[in-house]
PDB file of C-alpha atoms in Angstrom:
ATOM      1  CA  UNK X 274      43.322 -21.857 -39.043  1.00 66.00           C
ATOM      2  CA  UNK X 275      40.583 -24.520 -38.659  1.00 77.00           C
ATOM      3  CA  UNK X 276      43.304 -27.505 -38.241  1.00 90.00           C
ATOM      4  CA  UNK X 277      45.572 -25.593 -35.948  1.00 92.00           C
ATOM      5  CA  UNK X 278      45.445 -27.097 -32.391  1.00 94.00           C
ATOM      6  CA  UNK X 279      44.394 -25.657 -28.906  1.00 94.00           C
ATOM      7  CA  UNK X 280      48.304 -24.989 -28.360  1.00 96.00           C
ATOM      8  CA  UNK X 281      48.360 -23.334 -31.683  1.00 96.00           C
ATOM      9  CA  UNK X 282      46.335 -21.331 -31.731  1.00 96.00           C
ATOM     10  CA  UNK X 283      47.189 -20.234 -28.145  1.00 97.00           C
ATOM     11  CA  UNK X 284      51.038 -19.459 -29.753  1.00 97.00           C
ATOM     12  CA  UNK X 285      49.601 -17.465 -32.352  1.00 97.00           C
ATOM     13  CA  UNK X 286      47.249 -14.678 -30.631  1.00 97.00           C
ATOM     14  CA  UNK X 287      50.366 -14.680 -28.309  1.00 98.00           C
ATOM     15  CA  UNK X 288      52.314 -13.516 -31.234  1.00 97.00           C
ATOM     16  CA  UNK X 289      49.576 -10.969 -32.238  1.00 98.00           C
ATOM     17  CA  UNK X 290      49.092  -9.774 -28.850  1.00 97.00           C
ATOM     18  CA  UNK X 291      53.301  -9.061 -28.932  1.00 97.00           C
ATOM     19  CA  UNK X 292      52.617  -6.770 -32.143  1.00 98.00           C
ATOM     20  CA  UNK X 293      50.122  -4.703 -30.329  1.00 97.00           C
ATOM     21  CA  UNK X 294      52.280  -4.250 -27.243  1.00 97.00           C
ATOM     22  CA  UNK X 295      55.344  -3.020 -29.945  1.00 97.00           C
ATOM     23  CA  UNK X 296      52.584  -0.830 -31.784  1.00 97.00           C
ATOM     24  CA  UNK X 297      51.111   0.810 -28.692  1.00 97.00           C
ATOM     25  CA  UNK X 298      54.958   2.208 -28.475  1.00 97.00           C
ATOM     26  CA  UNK X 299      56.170  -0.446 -25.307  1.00 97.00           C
ATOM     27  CA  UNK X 300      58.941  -2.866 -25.720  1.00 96.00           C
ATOM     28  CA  UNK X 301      57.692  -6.310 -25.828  1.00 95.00           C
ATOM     29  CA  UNK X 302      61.558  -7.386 -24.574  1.00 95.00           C
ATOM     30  CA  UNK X 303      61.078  -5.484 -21.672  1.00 95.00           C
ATOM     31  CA  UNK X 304      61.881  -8.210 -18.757  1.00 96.00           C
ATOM     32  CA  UNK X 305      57.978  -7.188 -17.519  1.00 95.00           C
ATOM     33  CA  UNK X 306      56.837  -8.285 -20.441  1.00 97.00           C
ATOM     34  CA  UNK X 307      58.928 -11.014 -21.710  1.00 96.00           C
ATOM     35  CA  UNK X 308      55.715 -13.420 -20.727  1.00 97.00           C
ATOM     36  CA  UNK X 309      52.935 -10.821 -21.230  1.00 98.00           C
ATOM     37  CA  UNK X 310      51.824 -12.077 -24.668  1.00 98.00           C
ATOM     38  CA  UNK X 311      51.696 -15.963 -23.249  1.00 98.00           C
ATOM     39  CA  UNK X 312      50.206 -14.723 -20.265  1.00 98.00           C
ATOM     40  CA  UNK X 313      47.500 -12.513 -22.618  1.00 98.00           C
ATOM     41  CA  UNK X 314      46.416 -15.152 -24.920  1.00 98.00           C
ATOM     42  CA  UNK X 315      45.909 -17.950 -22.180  1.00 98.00           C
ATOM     43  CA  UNK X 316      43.958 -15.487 -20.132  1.00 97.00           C
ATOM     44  CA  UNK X 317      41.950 -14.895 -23.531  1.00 97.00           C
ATOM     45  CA  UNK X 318      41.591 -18.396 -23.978  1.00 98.00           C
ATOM     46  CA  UNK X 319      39.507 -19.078 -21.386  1.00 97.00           C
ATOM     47  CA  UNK X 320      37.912 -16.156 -21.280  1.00 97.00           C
ATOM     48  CA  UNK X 321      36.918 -17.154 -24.692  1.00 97.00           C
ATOM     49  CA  UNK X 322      36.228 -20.643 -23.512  1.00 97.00           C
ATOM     50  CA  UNK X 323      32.428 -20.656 -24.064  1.00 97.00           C
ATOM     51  CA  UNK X 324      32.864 -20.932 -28.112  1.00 97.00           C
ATOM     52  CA  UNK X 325      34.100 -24.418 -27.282  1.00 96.00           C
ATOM     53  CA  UNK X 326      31.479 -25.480 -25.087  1.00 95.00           C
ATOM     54  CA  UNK X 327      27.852 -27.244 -25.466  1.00 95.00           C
ATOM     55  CA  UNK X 328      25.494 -25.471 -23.382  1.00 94.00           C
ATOM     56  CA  UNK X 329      22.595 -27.388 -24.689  1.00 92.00           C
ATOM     57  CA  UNK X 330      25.105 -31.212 -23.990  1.00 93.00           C
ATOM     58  CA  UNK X 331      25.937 -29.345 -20.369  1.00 92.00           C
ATOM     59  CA  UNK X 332      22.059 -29.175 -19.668  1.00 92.00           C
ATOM     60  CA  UNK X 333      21.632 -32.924 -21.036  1.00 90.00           C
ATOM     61  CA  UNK X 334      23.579 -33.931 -18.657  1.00 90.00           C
ATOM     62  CA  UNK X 335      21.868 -33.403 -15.868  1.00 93.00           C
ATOM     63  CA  UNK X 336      18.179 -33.611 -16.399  1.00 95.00           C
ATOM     64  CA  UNK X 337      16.125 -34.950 -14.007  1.00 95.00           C
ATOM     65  CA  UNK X 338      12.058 -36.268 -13.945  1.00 95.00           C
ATOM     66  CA  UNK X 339       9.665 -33.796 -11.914  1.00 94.00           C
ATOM     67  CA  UNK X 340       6.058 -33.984 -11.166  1.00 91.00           C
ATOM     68  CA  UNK X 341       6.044 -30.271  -9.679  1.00 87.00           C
ATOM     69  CA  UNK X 342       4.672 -27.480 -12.178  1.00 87.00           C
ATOM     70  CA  UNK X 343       5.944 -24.422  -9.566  1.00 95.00           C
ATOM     71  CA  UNK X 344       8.576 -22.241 -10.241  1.00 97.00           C
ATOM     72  CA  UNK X 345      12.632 -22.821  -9.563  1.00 97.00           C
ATOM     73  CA  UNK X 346      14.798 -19.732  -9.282  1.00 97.00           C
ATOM     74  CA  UNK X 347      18.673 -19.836  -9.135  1.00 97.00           C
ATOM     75  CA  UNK X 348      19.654 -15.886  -8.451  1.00 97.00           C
ATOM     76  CA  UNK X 349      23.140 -13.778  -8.085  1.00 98.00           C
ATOM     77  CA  UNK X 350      24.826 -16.606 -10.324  1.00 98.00           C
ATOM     78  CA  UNK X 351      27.768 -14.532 -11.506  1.00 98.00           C
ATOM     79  CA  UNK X 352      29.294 -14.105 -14.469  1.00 98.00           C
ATOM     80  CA  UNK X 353      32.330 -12.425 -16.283  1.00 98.00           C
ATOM     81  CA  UNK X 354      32.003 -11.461 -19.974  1.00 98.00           C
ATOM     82  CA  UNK X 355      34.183  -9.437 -22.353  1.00 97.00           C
ATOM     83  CA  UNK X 356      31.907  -6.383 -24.073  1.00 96.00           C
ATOM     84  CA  UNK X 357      32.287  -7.666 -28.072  1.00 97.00           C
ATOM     85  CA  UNK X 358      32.591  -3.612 -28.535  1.00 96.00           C
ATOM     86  CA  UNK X 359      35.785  -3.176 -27.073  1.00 95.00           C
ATOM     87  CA  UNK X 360      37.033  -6.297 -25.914  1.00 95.00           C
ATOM     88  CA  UNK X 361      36.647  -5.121 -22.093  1.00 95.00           C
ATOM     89  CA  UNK X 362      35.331  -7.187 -19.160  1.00 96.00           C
ATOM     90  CA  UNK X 363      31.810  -6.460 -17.689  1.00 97.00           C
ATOM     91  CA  UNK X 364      30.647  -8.689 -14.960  1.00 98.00           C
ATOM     92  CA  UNK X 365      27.313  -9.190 -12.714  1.00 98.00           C
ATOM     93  CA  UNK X 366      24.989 -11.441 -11.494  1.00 98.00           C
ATOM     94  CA  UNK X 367      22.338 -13.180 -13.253  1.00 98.00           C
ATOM     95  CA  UNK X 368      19.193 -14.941 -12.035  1.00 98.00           C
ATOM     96  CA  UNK X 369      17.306 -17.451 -13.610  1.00 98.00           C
ATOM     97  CA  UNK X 370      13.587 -18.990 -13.339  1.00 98.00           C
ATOM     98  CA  UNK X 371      11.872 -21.709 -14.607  1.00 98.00           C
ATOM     99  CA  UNK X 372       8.785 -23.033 -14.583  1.00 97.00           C
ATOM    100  CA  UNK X 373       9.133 -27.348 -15.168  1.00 97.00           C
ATOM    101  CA  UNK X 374       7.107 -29.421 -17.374  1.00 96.00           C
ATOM    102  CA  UNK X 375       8.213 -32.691 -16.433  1.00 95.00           C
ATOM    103  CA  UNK X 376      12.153 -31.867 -15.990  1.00 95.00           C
ATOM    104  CA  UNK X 377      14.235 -30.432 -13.953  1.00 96.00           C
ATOM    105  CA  UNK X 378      18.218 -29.301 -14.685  1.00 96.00           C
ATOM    106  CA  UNK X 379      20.972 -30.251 -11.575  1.00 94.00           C
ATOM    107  CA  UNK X 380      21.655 -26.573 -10.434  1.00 92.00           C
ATOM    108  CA  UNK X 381      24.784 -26.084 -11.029  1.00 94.00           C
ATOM    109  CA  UNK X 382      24.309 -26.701 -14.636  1.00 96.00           C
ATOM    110  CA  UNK X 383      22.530 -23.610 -14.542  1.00 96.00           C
ATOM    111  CA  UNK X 384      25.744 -21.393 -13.675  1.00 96.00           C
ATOM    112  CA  UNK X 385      27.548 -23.671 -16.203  1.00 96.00           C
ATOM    113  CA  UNK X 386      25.600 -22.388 -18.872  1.00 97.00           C
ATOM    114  CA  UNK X 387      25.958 -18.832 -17.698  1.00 98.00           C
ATOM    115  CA  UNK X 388      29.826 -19.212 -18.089  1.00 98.00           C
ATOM    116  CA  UNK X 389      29.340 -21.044 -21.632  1.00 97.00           C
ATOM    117  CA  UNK X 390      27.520 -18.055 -22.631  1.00 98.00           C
ATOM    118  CA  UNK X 391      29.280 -15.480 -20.885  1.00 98.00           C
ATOM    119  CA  UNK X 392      32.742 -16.642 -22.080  1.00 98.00           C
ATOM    120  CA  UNK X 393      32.419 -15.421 -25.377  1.00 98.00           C
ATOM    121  CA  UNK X 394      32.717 -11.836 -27.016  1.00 98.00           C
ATOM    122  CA  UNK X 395      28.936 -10.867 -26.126  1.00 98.00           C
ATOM    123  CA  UNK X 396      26.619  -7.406 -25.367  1.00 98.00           C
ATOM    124  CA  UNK X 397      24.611  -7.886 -22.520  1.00 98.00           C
ATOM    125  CA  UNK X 398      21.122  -8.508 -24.190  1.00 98.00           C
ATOM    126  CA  UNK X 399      22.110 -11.129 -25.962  1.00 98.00           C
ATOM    127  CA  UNK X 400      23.751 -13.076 -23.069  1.00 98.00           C
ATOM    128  CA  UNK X 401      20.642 -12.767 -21.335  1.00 98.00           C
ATOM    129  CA  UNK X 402      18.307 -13.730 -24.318  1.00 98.00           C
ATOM    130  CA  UNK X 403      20.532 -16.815 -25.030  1.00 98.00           C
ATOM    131  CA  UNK X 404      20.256 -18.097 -21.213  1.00 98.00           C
ATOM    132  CA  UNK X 405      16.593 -17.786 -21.507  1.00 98.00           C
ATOM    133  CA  UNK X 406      15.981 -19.404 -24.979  1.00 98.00           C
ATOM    134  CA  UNK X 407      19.029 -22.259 -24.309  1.00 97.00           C
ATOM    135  CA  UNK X 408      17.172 -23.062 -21.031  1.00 97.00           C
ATOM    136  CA  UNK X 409      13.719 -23.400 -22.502  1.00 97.00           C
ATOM    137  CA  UNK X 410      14.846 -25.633 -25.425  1.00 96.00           C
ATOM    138  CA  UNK X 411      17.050 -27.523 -23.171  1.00 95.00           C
ATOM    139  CA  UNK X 412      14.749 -28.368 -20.269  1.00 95.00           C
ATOM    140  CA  UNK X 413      11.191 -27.818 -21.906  1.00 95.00           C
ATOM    141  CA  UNK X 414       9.996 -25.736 -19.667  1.00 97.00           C
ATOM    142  CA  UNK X 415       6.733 -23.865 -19.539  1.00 97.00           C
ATOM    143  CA  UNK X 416       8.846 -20.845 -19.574  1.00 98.00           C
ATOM    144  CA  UNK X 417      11.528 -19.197 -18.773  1.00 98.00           C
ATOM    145  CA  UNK X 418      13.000 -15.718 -17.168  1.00 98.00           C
ATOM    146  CA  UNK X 419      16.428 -14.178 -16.905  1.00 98.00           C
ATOM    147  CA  UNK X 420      17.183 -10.716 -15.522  1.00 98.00           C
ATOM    148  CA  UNK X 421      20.883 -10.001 -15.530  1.00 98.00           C
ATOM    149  CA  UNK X 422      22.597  -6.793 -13.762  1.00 98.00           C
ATOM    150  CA  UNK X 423      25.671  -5.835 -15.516  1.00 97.00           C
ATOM    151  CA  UNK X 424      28.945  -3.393 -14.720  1.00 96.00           C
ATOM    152  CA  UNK X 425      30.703  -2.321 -17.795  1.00 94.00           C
ATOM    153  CA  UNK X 426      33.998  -1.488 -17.971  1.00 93.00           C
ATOM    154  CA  UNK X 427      33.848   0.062 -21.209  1.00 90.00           C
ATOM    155  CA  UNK X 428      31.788   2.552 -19.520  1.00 89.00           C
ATOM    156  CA  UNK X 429      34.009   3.181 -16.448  1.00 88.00           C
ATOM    157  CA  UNK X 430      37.430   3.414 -17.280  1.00 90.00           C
ATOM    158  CA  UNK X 431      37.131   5.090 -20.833  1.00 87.00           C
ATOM    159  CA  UNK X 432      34.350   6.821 -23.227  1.00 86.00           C
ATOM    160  CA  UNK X 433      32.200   8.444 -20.743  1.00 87.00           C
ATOM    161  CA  UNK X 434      33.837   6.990 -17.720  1.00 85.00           C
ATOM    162  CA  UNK X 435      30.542   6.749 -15.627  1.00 85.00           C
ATOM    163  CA  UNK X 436      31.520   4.253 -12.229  1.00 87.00           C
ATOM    164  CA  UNK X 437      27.946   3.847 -10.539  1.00 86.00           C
ATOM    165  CA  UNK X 438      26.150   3.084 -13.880  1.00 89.00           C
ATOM    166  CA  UNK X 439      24.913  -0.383 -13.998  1.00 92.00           C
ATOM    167  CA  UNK X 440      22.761  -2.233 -16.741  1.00 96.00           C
ATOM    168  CA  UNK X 441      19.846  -4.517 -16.266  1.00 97.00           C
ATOM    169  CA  UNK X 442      18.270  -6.735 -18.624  1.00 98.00           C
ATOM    170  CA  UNK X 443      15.204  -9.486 -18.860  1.00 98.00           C
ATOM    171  CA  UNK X 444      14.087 -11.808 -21.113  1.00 98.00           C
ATOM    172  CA  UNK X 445      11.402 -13.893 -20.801  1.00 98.00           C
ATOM    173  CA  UNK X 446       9.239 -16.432 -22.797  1.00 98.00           C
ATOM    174  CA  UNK X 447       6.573 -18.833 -22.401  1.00 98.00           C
ATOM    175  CA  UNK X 448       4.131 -18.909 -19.803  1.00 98.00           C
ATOM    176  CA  UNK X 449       6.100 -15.721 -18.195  1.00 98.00           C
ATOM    177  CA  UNK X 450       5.454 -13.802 -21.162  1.00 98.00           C
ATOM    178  CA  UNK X 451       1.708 -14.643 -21.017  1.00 97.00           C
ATOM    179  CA  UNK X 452       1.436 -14.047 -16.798  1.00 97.00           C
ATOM    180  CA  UNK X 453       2.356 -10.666 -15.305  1.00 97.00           C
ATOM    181  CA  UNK X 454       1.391 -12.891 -11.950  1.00 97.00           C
ATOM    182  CA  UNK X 455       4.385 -14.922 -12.409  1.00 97.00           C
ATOM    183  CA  UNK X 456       7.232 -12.282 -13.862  1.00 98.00           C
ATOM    184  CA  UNK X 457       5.968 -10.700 -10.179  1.00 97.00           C
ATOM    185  CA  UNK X 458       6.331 -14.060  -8.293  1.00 97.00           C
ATOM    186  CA  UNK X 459       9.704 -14.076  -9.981  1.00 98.00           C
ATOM    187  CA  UNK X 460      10.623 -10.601  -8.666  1.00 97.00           C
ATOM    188  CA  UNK X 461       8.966 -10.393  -5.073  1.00 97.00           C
ATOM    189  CA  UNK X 462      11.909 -13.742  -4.655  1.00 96.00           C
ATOM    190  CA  UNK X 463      14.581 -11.800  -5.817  1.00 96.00           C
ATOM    191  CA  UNK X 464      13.783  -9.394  -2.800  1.00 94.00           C
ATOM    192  CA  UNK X 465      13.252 -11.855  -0.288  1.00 89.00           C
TER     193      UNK X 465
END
């Protein structure tokens, strides 16, 4: 599997995706789904598309000297993830904030590492633990805090089938875990 190419391994989930149409009791020759498996595994693909990115090279690239010490916040960045549970979307918005120590990250790479983490099988926690930690280590901040709202489809359309439920998660590290001032700071700007 490791030497297979991109297009590959693309053909072969296609082919696996075809057996579970034909074992679910459908006919994979049906004209609707003639392309269905193709279709599946290139949507999977890059939904999936975050095991073959860098988040800590995306970062790298766009670092930038700053003598300011306040805090940066990049909020309602969102995001669309596949629950590692049962391979069903859940989507949101995450926001981010940082306090510099002598860098600062071009903004967008901030929702680029949100989709490197967030296009991978993943639970919710993690994601948001991994945007906190990769943004620390990448930038060097003081610290770092993440709060992500999340929608999960695994929870709507089967199991207990719950639509208004919604999931929120924080991490935080550095000189926000130390300062209940600034996880505050960090909240009152998500209201404003």
């Amino acid at each position: 599997m490791e030497n297979l190419s991109d297009n590959q391994r693309i053909e072969a989930v296609a082919g696996h995706i075809e057996e579970i149409i034909k074992l679910l009791g459908e006919d994979s020759q049906r004209q609707g789904l003639l392309k269905t498996p193709m279709r599946a595994a290139k949507a999977l693909w890059f939904l999936t598309s975050g095991y073959r990115s860098d988040p800590s090279q995306l970062i790298k690239q766009a670092l930038f000297d700053h003598e300011g010490s306040q805090m940066i916040v990049v909020r309602d960045i969102e995001f669309y993830s596949m629950c590692e549970h049962h391979i069903l979307p859940f989507f949101g918005k995450v926001s981010i904030g940082y306090i510099p120590d002598g860098k600062i990250v071009g903004l967008s790479k901030l929702a680029r590492i949100v989709n490197a983490y967030a296009r991978r099988l993943q639970v919710q926690e993690r994601f948001t633990s991994q945007l906190a930690e990769e943004v620390r280590k990448s930038i060097g901040a003081k610290g770092v805090i993440v709060v992500c709202a999340g929608e999960h489809l695994c929870m709507k359309m089967r199991g207990v089938e719950k639509q208004h439920s919604a999931t929120v998660t924080t991490h935080y590290n550095g000189a926000f875990a130390d300062s209940v001032e600034l996880r505050t700071e960090f909240y009152n700007t998500l209201k404003q």
